[in-house]
Amino acid sequence: MEQLLLTLMGPVKFLTAMWLFWWLVKRLWHEYYMASKDPTCDAPLPPGSMGLPIVGETLAFLSQGSKYYEDKFRIYGRLFMTHLLGKATVRVRGSDNLHKILHGEEEIVSFQYPKTITNILGKHTLVQARGQNHVVLRKRMTSAFTHAALEGYLPIITDKVRDAIRKWCGQPNTNTFRAMQELVCQMNVSVLCGFHYDEDEISEITGLIYDIDKGIIALPINLPGTAYRKALEAGQKLREKIASSIQMKAKLSPEADKPDCLRKLMDSDESYFGDNVDFHEIVADNAFDLLVLGFGTLSSACTSVVLHLSKNPAVVERIEEELESAGLADPNVPIIHSNIGALHYVNYVVKEILRLSPPVTASFRKVVKTFVLDGMQIPAGWTVLFSIKDTMTFSEHYKDSDLFDPERFSPGRREDKQGGRYNFPVFGGGQRACPGKFLAMMILQILVIELVRLTRWELLEPDNIRIQTLPVPHPVGGLPVKFTSIIGEEEVDENQNIKRVE
């Protein structure tokens, strides 16, 4: 018996020693970051945990998605500290907190991608630019999203949406998320860059961009088979793909080309960017950026349109009534920009979809100067990750927040305008507000209108819908749907008018 106890004591001592060692390492890891508290600021650090050594809480974040943040906010309140993707991070929600961060650009925070992401996207993009370069790039880009420009894009977008819907109606089932990715890719290629690719090329580019999207938020491990390595390889292939298109576009005179976003940039005065910057590299990086950065978010939002309208048939009926009152129920009646502005309920529906399913759930800034939120310090050198989705989810100003209620945006309620300007922060704000937000809204409104005018759809797996939050929110499995035309057999004339075939 004594020998048996002595035999067992060896493993027990070993396991106890290992446990104590692990506990000590975790404690030292935690204390290391506690020591990074700014001694010149009297405010304490936010509550929370730094997780495991090196990896922090990254694994929990990647595996749990939005549930990770929601649980933390319920425990700690409006902000908490954590360690994600190699950075000490404070996660924040609340309209007033977002206001302070978004309007503190270059004073208390700055936007800067990690080098690992810059390696994928390029270093001369609008989102990466700072100072005078950012001012010049943003001015050129936003000139492509004026009222007049949007009017010019509208018929192109409408044709792309209609063509896509007709294709979906001819299929036994449609993977909605993949279909929306291809539709968004077509619109980005045509509307933003003025490139021309056939259907097979669009499918190839869609796959490349999706790999890039996944790699951007993956652990930056550059080994064969990893998401990050796949993103680097996909980025290189995409750059090669669009290089010839840029060269062809450069040969056109401004008068012969379309006034798209990329053309606006190409017509810029190169001297604005200084002598140390290759202007051709700026054009290439921003063409890449135009195709990639709006791809995932708009695909996510378009998929959410189908999902939320499927769950709310009464809302579809209200849209039909509004289209009838506006004289737009007939699919042959063209949509013009003033029509969209008059469809108030359609606008409320789109905003409610974005409130419940924002395609960008959060964004980040690097803290350059220690500041205080909710009585707690955010130390210089840390990352502040501000939550868009949770700011709206936990907002006290949205009545019955979990319900799909487009009327909350009506003049009598205006719940989005209560509690500060960032109670509906879907498109960000400050110097880095989304420059294409009006284009995105118009695309979503056109999609809603044409879906209701042309088709009915049925979720094929209505009881098996789970939302995956990374790289962008989307249904697991892509949301299989059966689309059916409601105008019978049809043909399309040279003016894109839809005619019944008797």
Short mmCIF file of C-alpha atoms in Angstrom, two decimals:
data_model
loop_
_atom_site.label_atom_id
_atom_site.label_comp_id
_atom_site.label_asym_id
_atom_site.label_seq_id
_atom_site.Cartn_x
_atom_site.Cartn_y
_atom_site.Cartn_z
CA MET A 1 0.00 0.00 0.00
CA GLU A 2 2.79 2.39 0.95
CA GLN A 3 4.56 1.57 -2.30
CA LEU A 4 1.37 2.27 -4.25
CA LEU A 5 0.99 5.68 -2.59
CA LEU A 6 4.60 6.52 -3.37
CA THR A 7 4.00 5.48 -6.98
CA LEU A 8 0.93 7.73 -7.24
CA MET A 9 2.59 10.69 -5.57
CA GLY A 10 5.02 11.16 -8.48
CA PRO A 11 2.36 12.06 -11.11
CA VAL A 12 0.38 14.08 -8.56
CA LYS A 13 3.44 16.18 -7.71
CA PHE A 14 4.19 16.64 -11.39
CA LEU A 15 0.62 17.75 -12.22
CA THR A 16 0.56 20.05 -9.19
CA ALA A 17 3.85 21.63 -10.23
CA MET A 18 2.59 22.09 -13.80
CA TRP A 19 -0.65 23.67 -12.54
CA LEU A 20 1.28 26.06 -10.29
CA PHE A 21 3.63 26.94 -13.15
CA TRP A 22 0.72 27.62 -15.50
CA TRP A 23 -1.04 29.70 -12.85
CA LEU A 24 2.15 31.72 -12.32
CA VAL A 25 2.61 32.31 -16.07
CA LYS A 26 -1.01 33.48 -16.42
CA ARG A 27 -0.61 35.73 -13.39
CA LEU A 28 2.59 37.27 -14.75
CA TRP A 29 0.87 37.74 -18.13
CA HIS A 30 -1.99 39.59 -16.41
CA GLU A 31 0.30 41.68 -14.22
CA TYR A 32 2.43 42.62 -17.23
CA TYR A 33 -0.54 44.38 -18.77
CA MET A 34 -1.67 45.81 -15.47
CA ALA A 35 1.72 47.50 -15.34
CA SER A 36 1.03 49.17 -18.70
CA LYS A 37 -1.55 51.40 -16.98
CA ASP A 38 -0.72 55.06 -17.63
CA PRO A 39 0.65 56.38 -14.29
CA THR A 40 -0.24 59.98 -15.25
CA CYS A 41 -3.95 59.04 -15.35
CA ASP A 42 -5.80 58.44 -12.07
CA ALA A 43 -8.60 56.42 -13.70
CA PRO A 44 -8.40 52.61 -13.36
CA LEU A 45 -8.18 50.15 -16.20
CA PRO A 46 -11.48 48.65 -17.38
CA PRO A 47 -12.56 45.30 -15.92
CA GLY A 48 -11.91 42.14 -17.89
CA SER A 49 -9.30 39.49 -18.56
CA MET A 50 -6.17 39.17 -20.67
CA GLY A 51 -6.86 35.47 -21.21
CA LEU A 52 -4.10 33.01 -21.96
CA PRO A 53 -0.44 33.99 -22.47
CA ILE A 54 0.36 35.08 -26.03
CA VAL A 55 -3.02 34.14 -27.56
CA GLY A 56 -5.08 36.08 -25.03
CA GLU A 57 -8.79 35.52 -25.70
CA THR A 58 -8.40 35.26 -29.48
CA LEU A 59 -9.52 31.63 -29.61
CA ALA A 60 -12.72 32.38 -27.68
CA PHE A 61 -13.39 35.34 -29.96
CA LEU A 62 -12.90 33.31 -33.15
CA SER A 63 -14.97 30.35 -31.94
CA GLN A 64 -17.86 32.20 -30.26
CA GLY A 65 -18.24 35.22 -32.54
CA SER A 66 -20.75 37.82 -31.37
CA LYS A 67 -21.74 35.74 -28.34
CA TYR A 68 -18.27 36.36 -26.91
CA TYR A 69 -18.83 40.14 -26.86
CA GLU A 70 -22.46 40.02 -25.81
CA ASP A 71 -21.63 37.86 -22.78
CA LYS A 72 -18.75 40.15 -21.80
CA PHE A 73 -20.90 43.29 -22.08
CA ARG A 74 -23.57 41.70 -19.87
CA ILE A 75 -20.92 40.93 -17.26
CA TYR A 76 -18.83 44.12 -17.35
CA GLY A 77 -21.09 46.83 -18.76
CA ARG A 78 -20.19 49.23 -21.57
CA LEU A 79 -16.47 48.48 -21.81
CA PHE A 80 -14.05 45.75 -20.89
CA MET A 81 -10.42 44.89 -21.51
CA THR A 82 -9.21 41.79 -23.32
CA HIS A 83 -6.33 40.60 -25.50
CA LEU A 84 -7.09 39.88 -29.17
CA LEU A 85 -4.90 39.08 -32.16
CA GLY A 86 -1.76 39.96 -30.27
CA LYS A 87 -3.00 43.33 -28.93
CA ALA A 88 -4.15 44.59 -25.55
CA THR A 89 -7.67 45.76 -26.41
CA VAL A 90 -10.59 47.60 -24.86
CA ARG A 91 -13.97 46.76 -26.34
CA VAL A 92 -16.45 49.66 -26.12
CA ARG A 93 -20.12 50.30 -26.82
CA GLY A 94 -22.45 53.28 -26.41
CA SER A 95 -23.32 56.21 -28.65
CA ASP A 96 -21.43 58.78 -26.56
CA ASN A 97 -18.33 56.60 -26.36
CA LEU A 98 -18.34 56.08 -30.13
CA HIS A 99 -18.66 59.83 -30.64
CA LYS A 100 -15.55 60.50 -28.58
CA ILE A 101 -13.53 57.87 -30.45
CA LEU A 102 -14.69 58.71 -33.98
CA HIS A 103 -14.13 62.43 -33.48
CA GLY A 104 -10.79 61.94 -31.77
CA GLU A 105 -8.98 60.90 -34.95
CA GLU A 106 -5.28 61.84 -34.83
CA GLU A 107 -5.75 63.37 -31.35
CA ILE A 108 -6.43 60.39 -29.11
CA VAL A 109 -6.72 57.60 -31.68
CA SER A 110 -5.49 56.78 -35.17
CA PHE A 111 -6.47 54.25 -37.78
CA GLN A 112 -3.71 51.91 -38.76
CA TYR A 113 -3.88 48.39 -40.09
CA PRO A 114 -1.33 45.90 -38.77
CA LYS A 115 1.48 45.23 -41.25
CA THR A 116 0.08 41.75 -41.79
CA ILE A 117 -3.13 43.24 -43.26
CA THR A 118 -1.26 45.93 -45.20
CA ASN A 119 0.64 43.11 -46.88
CA ILE A 120 -2.70 41.94 -48.31
CA LEU A 121 -4.47 45.22 -49.07
CA GLY A 122 -1.56 47.48 -49.99
CA LYS A 123 -0.26 50.57 -48.22
CA HIS A 124 -1.72 53.37 -50.38
CA THR A 125 -5.46 52.77 -49.93
CA LEU A 126 -7.96 55.33 -48.69
CA VAL A 127 -8.45 53.50 -45.39
CA GLN A 128 -4.70 53.46 -44.82
CA ALA A 129 -4.01 57.05 -45.87
CA ARG A 130 -3.38 59.74 -43.29
CA GLY A 131 -2.95 63.50 -43.29
CA GLN A 132 -2.95 65.29 -46.64
CA ASN A 133 -2.98 62.05 -48.63
CA HIS A 134 -6.19 61.00 -46.88
CA VAL A 135 -7.78 64.39 -47.58
CA VAL A 136 -6.93 64.21 -51.29
CA LEU A 137 -7.95 60.58 -51.73
CA ARG A 138 -11.21 61.02 -49.85
CA LYS A 139 -12.11 64.12 -51.85
CA ARG A 140 -11.54 62.28 -55.13
CA MET A 141 -13.44 59.20 -53.98
CA THR A 142 -16.45 61.03 -52.56
CA SER A 143 -16.84 62.99 -55.79
CA ALA A 144 -17.92 59.68 -57.31
CA PHE A 145 -20.85 59.42 -54.88
CA THR A 146 -22.64 62.73 -55.51
CA HIS A 147 -26.37 62.90 -56.24
CA ALA A 148 -25.67 63.20 -59.96
CA ALA A 149 -23.25 60.27 -59.90
CA LEU A 150 -25.75 58.06 -58.09
CA GLU A 151 -28.37 58.86 -60.72
CA GLY A 152 -25.92 57.66 -63.37
CA TYR A 153 -25.21 54.42 -61.51
CA LEU A 154 -28.86 53.59 -60.88
CA PRO A 155 -29.76 52.02 -64.27
CA ILE A 156 -26.55 49.93 -64.21
CA ILE A 157 -27.35 48.65 -60.72
CA THR A 158 -30.98 47.97 -61.62
CA ASP A 159 -29.97 45.92 -64.68
CA LYS A 160 -27.46 43.90 -62.63
CA VAL A 161 -30.05 43.18 -59.93
CA ARG A 162 -32.71 42.18 -62.46
CA ASP A 163 -30.32 39.91 -64.35
CA ALA A 164 -29.34 38.23 -61.08
CA ILE A 165 -32.96 37.69 -60.00
CA ARG A 166 -33.86 36.15 -63.36
CA LYS A 167 -30.89 33.79 -62.98
CA TRP A 168 -31.95 32.82 -59.45
CA CYS A 169 -35.52 32.14 -60.58
CA GLY A 170 -34.19 29.71 -63.17
CA GLN A 171 -32.38 27.60 -60.57
CA PRO A 172 -33.88 24.84 -58.36
CA ASN A 173 -32.20 26.50 -55.37
CA THR A 174 -29.82 29.36 -54.75
CA ASN A 175 -27.07 29.78 -52.18
CA THR A 176 -28.08 33.32 -51.30
CA PHE A 177 -24.81 34.48 -49.75
CA ARG A 178 -22.74 33.22 -52.68
CA ALA A 179 -25.25 34.71 -55.15
CA MET A 180 -25.06 38.09 -53.40
CA GLN A 181 -21.26 37.94 -53.43
CA GLU A 182 -21.31 37.52 -57.21
CA LEU A 183 -23.91 40.28 -57.62
CA VAL A 184 -21.89 42.69 -55.45
CA CYS A 185 -18.70 41.77 -57.31
CA GLN A 186 -20.41 42.59 -60.62
CA MET A 187 -21.60 45.94 -59.31
CA ASN A 188 -18.23 46.87 -57.79
CA VAL A 189 -16.44 45.93 -61.00
CA SER A 190 -18.85 47.91 -63.21
CA VAL A 191 -19.93 50.84 -61.05
CA LEU A 192 -16.82 51.60 -58.99
CA CYS A 193 -14.01 50.56 -61.35
CA GLY A 194 -15.52 50.46 -64.83
CA PHE A 195 -13.97 47.06 -65.57
CA HIS A 196 -15.55 44.44 -67.84
CA TYR A 197 -15.46 40.73 -66.98
CA ASP A 198 -17.57 37.79 -68.11
CA GLU A 199 -19.55 35.53 -65.78
CA ASP A 200 -16.74 33.00 -65.28
CA GLU A 201 -14.26 35.76 -64.46
CA ILE A 202 -16.72 37.29 -61.96
CA SER A 203 -17.06 33.89 -60.28
CA GLU A 204 -13.27 33.57 -60.09
CA ILE A 205 -12.83 37.10 -58.69
CA THR A 206 -15.60 36.47 -56.15
CA GLY A 207 -13.74 33.44 -54.83
CA LEU A 208 -10.47 35.34 -54.61
CA ILE A 209 -12.02 38.23 -52.70
CA TYR A 210 -13.74 35.87 -50.26
CA ASP A 211 -10.38 34.23 -49.49
CA ILE A 212 -8.91 37.70 -48.93
CA ASP A 213 -11.76 38.61 -46.58
CA LYS A 214 -11.20 35.48 -44.50
CA GLY A 215 -7.45 36.03 -44.35
CA ILE A 216 -7.73 39.60 -43.14
CA ILE A 217 -9.25 38.53 -39.82
CA ALA A 218 -7.25 35.29 -39.45
CA LEU A 219 -4.21 34.77 -37.29
CA PRO A 220 -1.25 36.11 -39.34
CA ILE A 221 0.47 32.76 -39.75
CA ASN A 222 2.17 32.68 -43.14
CA LEU A 223 2.35 28.91 -43.62
CA PRO A 224 0.96 26.74 -46.44
CA GLY A 225 -2.74 25.99 -46.01
CA THR A 226 -3.46 28.79 -43.53
CA ALA A 227 -6.17 31.38 -44.20
CA TYR A 228 -3.56 34.14 -44.10
CA ARG A 229 -1.34 32.46 -46.73
CA LYS A 230 -4.41 31.86 -48.93
CA ALA A 231 -5.31 35.55 -48.62
CA LEU A 232 -1.82 36.63 -49.68
CA GLU A 233 -1.95 34.30 -52.70
CA ALA A 234 -5.48 35.40 -53.62
CA GLY A 235 -4.43 39.05 -53.34
CA GLN A 236 -1.56 38.49 -55.74
CA LYS A 237 -3.84 36.74 -58.26
CA LEU A 238 -6.43 39.53 -58.01
CA ARG A 239 -3.80 42.22 -58.58
CA GLU A 240 -2.61 40.38 -61.68
CA LYS A 241 -6.21 40.07 -62.83
CA ILE A 242 -7.01 43.76 -62.57
CA ALA A 243 -3.62 45.08 -63.77
CA SER A 244 -4.53 44.72 -67.45
CA SER A 245 -7.92 46.32 -66.82
CA ILE A 246 -6.23 49.34 -65.25
CA GLN A 247 -3.87 49.61 -68.22
CA MET A 248 -6.79 49.51 -70.66
CA LYS A 249 -8.62 52.14 -68.63
CA ALA A 250 -5.53 54.36 -68.58
CA LYS A 251 -5.49 54.41 -72.38
CA LEU A 252 -8.99 55.91 -72.50
CA SER A 253 -9.52 59.65 -72.37
CA PRO A 254 -11.69 60.91 -69.50
CA GLU A 255 -14.39 61.73 -72.06
CA ALA A 256 -14.40 58.20 -73.46
CA ASP A 257 -14.45 56.56 -70.03
CA LYS A 258 -17.22 56.39 -67.45
CA PRO A 259 -16.99 58.85 -64.51
CA ASP A 260 -16.61 56.03 -61.97
CA CYS A 261 -14.71 56.12 -58.71
CA LEU A 262 -11.47 54.79 -60.14
CA ARG A 263 -11.54 57.27 -63.04
CA LYS A 264 -11.94 60.15 -60.55
CA LEU A 265 -8.78 58.97 -58.83
CA MET A 266 -6.85 58.47 -62.09
CA ASP A 267 -7.62 62.06 -63.11
CA SER A 268 -6.10 63.44 -59.90
CA ASP A 269 -3.09 65.73 -59.97
CA GLU A 270 -0.19 63.41 -59.11
CA SER A 271 1.68 66.23 -57.37
CA TYR A 272 -0.87 66.15 -54.51
CA PHE A 273 0.63 62.88 -53.34
CA GLY A 274 4.26 64.02 -53.17
CA ASP A 275 7.39 62.94 -54.99
CA ASN A 276 8.06 59.85 -52.91
CA VAL A 277 4.90 57.98 -53.89
CA ASP A 278 4.34 55.96 -57.06
CA PHE A 279 1.02 57.23 -58.42
CA HIS A 280 0.44 54.01 -60.39
CA GLU A 281 0.78 52.09 -57.14
CA ILE A 282 -1.84 54.36 -55.55
CA VAL A 283 -4.25 53.63 -58.41
CA ALA A 284 -3.60 49.88 -58.24
CA ASP A 285 -4.00 49.72 -54.44
CA ASN A 286 -7.25 51.66 -54.51
CA ALA A 287 -8.70 49.63 -57.38
CA PHE A 288 -7.95 46.58 -55.26
CA ASP A 289 -9.48 48.34 -52.24
CA LEU A 290 -12.69 49.25 -54.10
CA LEU A 291 -13.23 45.65 -55.10
CA VAL A 292 -12.37 44.10 -51.74
CA LEU A 293 -13.45 46.28 -48.82
CA GLY A 294 -17.08 46.81 -49.81
CA PHE A 295 -17.47 43.25 -51.04
CA GLY A 296 -18.06 41.35 -47.82
CA THR A 297 -20.10 44.01 -46.07
CA LEU A 298 -22.53 44.64 -48.94
CA SER A 299 -22.85 40.90 -49.66
CA SER A 300 -23.75 40.42 -46.01
CA ALA A 301 -26.34 43.22 -46.09
CA CYS A 302 -27.92 41.92 -49.32
CA THR A 303 -28.22 38.44 -47.81
CA SER A 304 -29.84 39.97 -44.72
CA VAL A 305 -32.46 41.59 -46.98
CA VAL A 306 -33.64 38.17 -48.16
CA LEU A 307 -33.49 36.69 -44.66
CA HIS A 308 -35.42 39.43 -42.86
CA LEU A 309 -38.08 39.86 -45.55
CA SER A 310 -38.62 36.08 -45.53
CA LYS A 311 -39.30 36.22 -41.81
CA ASN A 312 -41.67 39.20 -42.09
CA PRO A 313 -44.34 38.67 -44.79
CA ALA A 314 -46.43 41.55 -43.41
CA VAL A 315 -43.52 43.88 -44.18
CA VAL A 316 -43.43 42.62 -47.77
CA GLU A 317 -47.16 43.41 -48.05
CA ARG A 318 -46.53 46.95 -46.80
CA ILE A 319 -43.78 47.37 -49.41
CA GLU A 320 -46.17 46.18 -52.13
CA GLU A 321 -48.74 48.74 -50.99
CA GLU A 322 -46.16 51.54 -51.07
CA LEU A 323 -44.98 50.53 -54.55
CA GLU A 324 -48.59 50.48 -55.75
CA SER A 325 -49.26 53.94 -54.31
CA ALA A 326 -46.09 55.27 -55.95
CA GLY A 327 -46.98 53.76 -59.33
CA LEU A 328 -44.01 51.39 -59.20
CA ALA A 329 -45.73 48.02 -58.81
CA ASP A 330 -45.30 47.27 -62.53
CA PRO A 331 -41.73 45.98 -63.03
CA ASN A 332 -41.58 47.77 -66.39
CA VAL A 333 -41.83 51.15 -64.69
CA PRO A 334 -38.24 52.34 -64.36
CA ILE A 335 -36.84 53.30 -60.99
CA ILE A 336 -35.38 56.79 -60.88
CA HIS A 337 -33.53 58.44 -58.04
CA SER A 338 -36.48 60.62 -57.00
CA ASN A 339 -38.70 57.50 -56.82
CA ILE A 340 -36.39 55.95 -54.24
CA GLY A 341 -36.42 59.09 -52.11
CA ALA A 342 -40.23 58.99 -52.02
CA LEU A 343 -40.39 55.35 -50.85
CA HIS A 344 -40.17 56.10 -47.15
CA TYR A 345 -41.24 52.66 -45.91
CA VAL A 346 -38.68 50.91 -48.12
CA ASN A 347 -36.04 53.17 -46.56
CA TYR A 348 -37.25 52.29 -43.05
CA VAL A 349 -37.05 48.58 -43.94
CA VAL A 350 -33.46 48.85 -45.17
CA LYS A 351 -32.41 50.77 -42.05
CA GLU A 352 -34.08 48.20 -39.79
CA ILE A 353 -32.26 45.38 -41.59
CA LEU A 354 -28.97 47.21 -41.05
CA ARG A 355 -29.80 47.85 -37.38
CA LEU A 356 -30.49 44.20 -36.62
CA SER A 357 -27.79 42.80 -38.92
CA PRO A 358 -25.06 45.42 -39.40
CA PRO A 359 -22.52 44.11 -41.91
CA VAL A 360 -19.70 45.71 -39.91
CA THR A 361 -20.19 44.71 -36.31
CA ALA A 362 -17.19 46.64 -34.94
CA SER A 363 -14.13 48.65 -35.90
CA PHE A 364 -10.90 49.59 -34.21
CA ARG A 365 -8.43 52.39 -33.63
CA LYS A 366 -4.94 52.52 -32.16
CA VAL A 367 -4.80 54.65 -29.01
CA VAL A 368 -2.14 57.35 -29.41
CA LYS A 369 -2.95 59.29 -26.23
CA THR A 370 -4.43 57.95 -23.01
CA PHE A 371 -8.05 59.01 -22.55
CA VAL A 372 -10.98 58.18 -20.29
CA LEU A 373 -14.33 56.56 -21.08
CA ASP A 374 -16.95 55.83 -18.41
CA GLY A 375 -14.42 56.75 -15.72
CA MET A 376 -11.84 54.21 -16.94
CA GLN A 377 -8.58 54.82 -18.76
CA ILE A 378 -7.78 53.57 -22.26
CA PRO A 379 -3.95 53.53 -22.26
CA ALA A 380 -1.83 54.80 -25.13
CA GLY A 381 -0.49 51.93 -27.21
CA TRP A 382 -3.56 49.76 -26.71
CA THR A 383 -6.28 49.10 -29.28
CA VAL A 384 -9.82 50.35 -28.79
CA LEU A 385 -12.42 48.19 -30.50
CA PHE A 386 -15.76 49.99 -30.69
CA SER A 387 -18.89 47.94 -31.16
CA ILE A 388 -21.46 49.01 -33.76
CA LYS A 389 -23.84 46.08 -33.33
CA ASP A 390 -23.79 46.04 -29.53
CA THR A 391 -24.27 49.81 -29.34
CA MET A 392 -27.61 49.30 -31.11
CA THR A 393 -28.47 46.00 -29.43
CA PHE A 394 -28.07 47.38 -25.91
CA SER A 395 -29.40 50.88 -26.65
CA GLU A 396 -32.25 51.90 -24.37
CA HIS A 397 -33.66 54.09 -27.13
CA TYR A 398 -34.78 51.22 -29.36
CA LYS A 399 -38.11 49.96 -28.08
CA ASP A 400 -38.35 46.16 -28.15
CA SER A 401 -34.92 46.07 -29.73
CA ASP A 402 -35.14 42.42 -30.83
CA LEU A 403 -38.28 42.99 -32.92
CA PHE A 404 -38.20 43.79 -36.64
CA ASP A 405 -40.05 47.11 -36.63
CA PRO A 406 -39.29 49.46 -39.56
CA GLU A 407 -41.68 52.07 -38.17
CA ARG A 408 -39.16 52.88 -35.45
CA PHE A 409 -37.49 55.12 -38.09
CA SER A 410 -40.72 56.97 -38.96
CA PRO A 411 -41.01 60.74 -38.22
CA GLY A 412 -43.20 60.12 -35.17
CA ARG A 413 -40.59 57.93 -33.48
CA ARG A 414 -37.09 58.48 -34.95
CA GLU A 415 -35.53 56.13 -32.42
CA ASP A 416 -32.24 56.24 -34.34
CA LYS A 417 -31.93 59.97 -33.61
CA GLN A 418 -32.38 59.62 -29.86
CA GLY A 419 -29.40 59.23 -27.58
CA GLY A 420 -26.90 60.98 -29.86
CA ARG A 421 -25.86 60.80 -33.50
CA TYR A 422 -24.15 57.44 -33.08
CA ASN A 423 -27.21 55.56 -31.90
CA PHE A 424 -27.28 54.24 -35.51
CA PRO A 425 -23.55 53.99 -36.32
CA VAL A 426 -23.82 51.56 -39.24
CA PHE A 427 -21.66 53.68 -41.56
CA GLY A 428 -19.18 54.90 -38.95
CA GLY A 429 -18.49 58.59 -38.58
CA GLY A 430 -15.92 61.32 -38.32
CA GLN A 431 -13.07 61.60 -40.85
CA ARG A 432 -13.41 57.94 -41.78
CA ALA A 433 -17.15 57.61 -42.26
CA CYS A 434 -18.00 55.26 -45.13
CA PRO A 435 -17.74 57.37 -48.32
CA GLY A 436 -20.04 55.03 -50.24
CA LYS A 437 -22.90 54.90 -47.74
CA PHE A 438 -25.45 56.52 -50.06
CA LEU A 439 -24.52 54.13 -52.86
CA ALA A 440 -24.86 51.17 -50.47
CA MET A 441 -28.28 52.38 -49.32
CA MET A 442 -29.41 52.81 -52.92
CA ILE A 443 -28.27 49.31 -53.86
CA LEU A 444 -30.15 47.80 -50.93
CA GLN A 445 -33.29 49.80 -51.73
CA ILE A 446 -33.18 48.68 -55.38
CA LEU A 447 -32.72 45.06 -54.27
CA VAL A 448 -35.77 45.29 -51.99
CA ILE A 449 -37.91 46.86 -54.72
CA GLU A 450 -36.95 44.41 -57.45
CA LEU A 451 -37.25 41.36 -55.21
CA VAL A 452 -40.80 42.37 -54.30
CA ARG A 453 -41.74 43.33 -57.88
CA LEU A 454 -40.27 40.29 -59.63
CA THR A 455 -40.24 37.27 -57.36
CA ARG A 456 -41.28 35.35 -54.30
CA TRP A 457 -38.84 33.26 -52.35
CA GLU A 458 -38.90 30.42 -49.87
CA LEU A 459 -36.25 29.52 -47.32
CA LEU A 460 -35.35 25.88 -47.90
CA GLU A 461 -33.95 25.36 -44.39
CA PRO A 462 -35.97 27.80 -42.25
CA ASP A 463 -35.35 25.91 -39.01
CA ASN A 464 -31.61 25.63 -39.49
CA ILE A 465 -30.44 29.24 -39.69
CA ARG A 466 -27.30 30.09 -37.75
CA ILE A 467 -25.33 33.27 -38.27
CA GLN A 468 -21.55 33.14 -38.51
CA THR A 469 -20.00 36.52 -37.74
CA LEU A 470 -16.60 36.15 -39.43
CA PRO A 471 -15.31 37.38 -41.81
CA VAL A 472 -18.69 39.17 -42.09
CA PRO A 473 -22.08 38.17 -40.67
CA HIS A 474 -23.66 35.53 -42.91
CA PRO A 475 -25.80 32.41 -42.54
CA VAL A 476 -23.93 29.15 -42.14
CA GLY A 477 -24.51 27.22 -45.35
CA GLY A 478 -25.21 30.42 -47.30
CA LEU A 479 -29.02 30.50 -46.81
CA PRO A 480 -30.41 28.17 -49.50
CA VAL A 481 -33.51 29.73 -51.10
CA LYS A 482 -35.95 28.87 -53.90
CA PHE A 483 -36.76 31.98 -55.95
CA THR A 484 -39.87 31.92 -58.13
CA SER A 485 -40.85 34.55 -60.68
CA ILE A 486 -44.29 36.07 -60.04
CA ILE A 487 -44.72 37.33 -63.60
CA GLY A 488 -44.83 33.93 -65.28
CA GLU A 489 -42.85 33.05 -68.37
CA GLU A 490 -41.05 36.14 -69.56
CA GLU A 491 -38.83 37.66 -72.16
CA VAL A 492 -36.84 40.88 -71.99
CA ASP A 493 -36.76 43.36 -74.87
CA GLU A 494 -33.85 45.60 -75.83
CA ASN A 495 -35.08 48.25 -73.34
CA GLN A 496 -35.01 45.76 -70.43
CA ASN A 497 -38.84 45.72 -70.35
CA ILE A 498 -40.26 42.43 -69.08
CA LYS A 499 -43.05 40.92 -71.18
CA ARG A 500 -45.23 37.94 -70.47
CA VAL A 501 -45.06 35.12 -72.97
CA GLU A 502 -48.59 33.86 -73.66
#
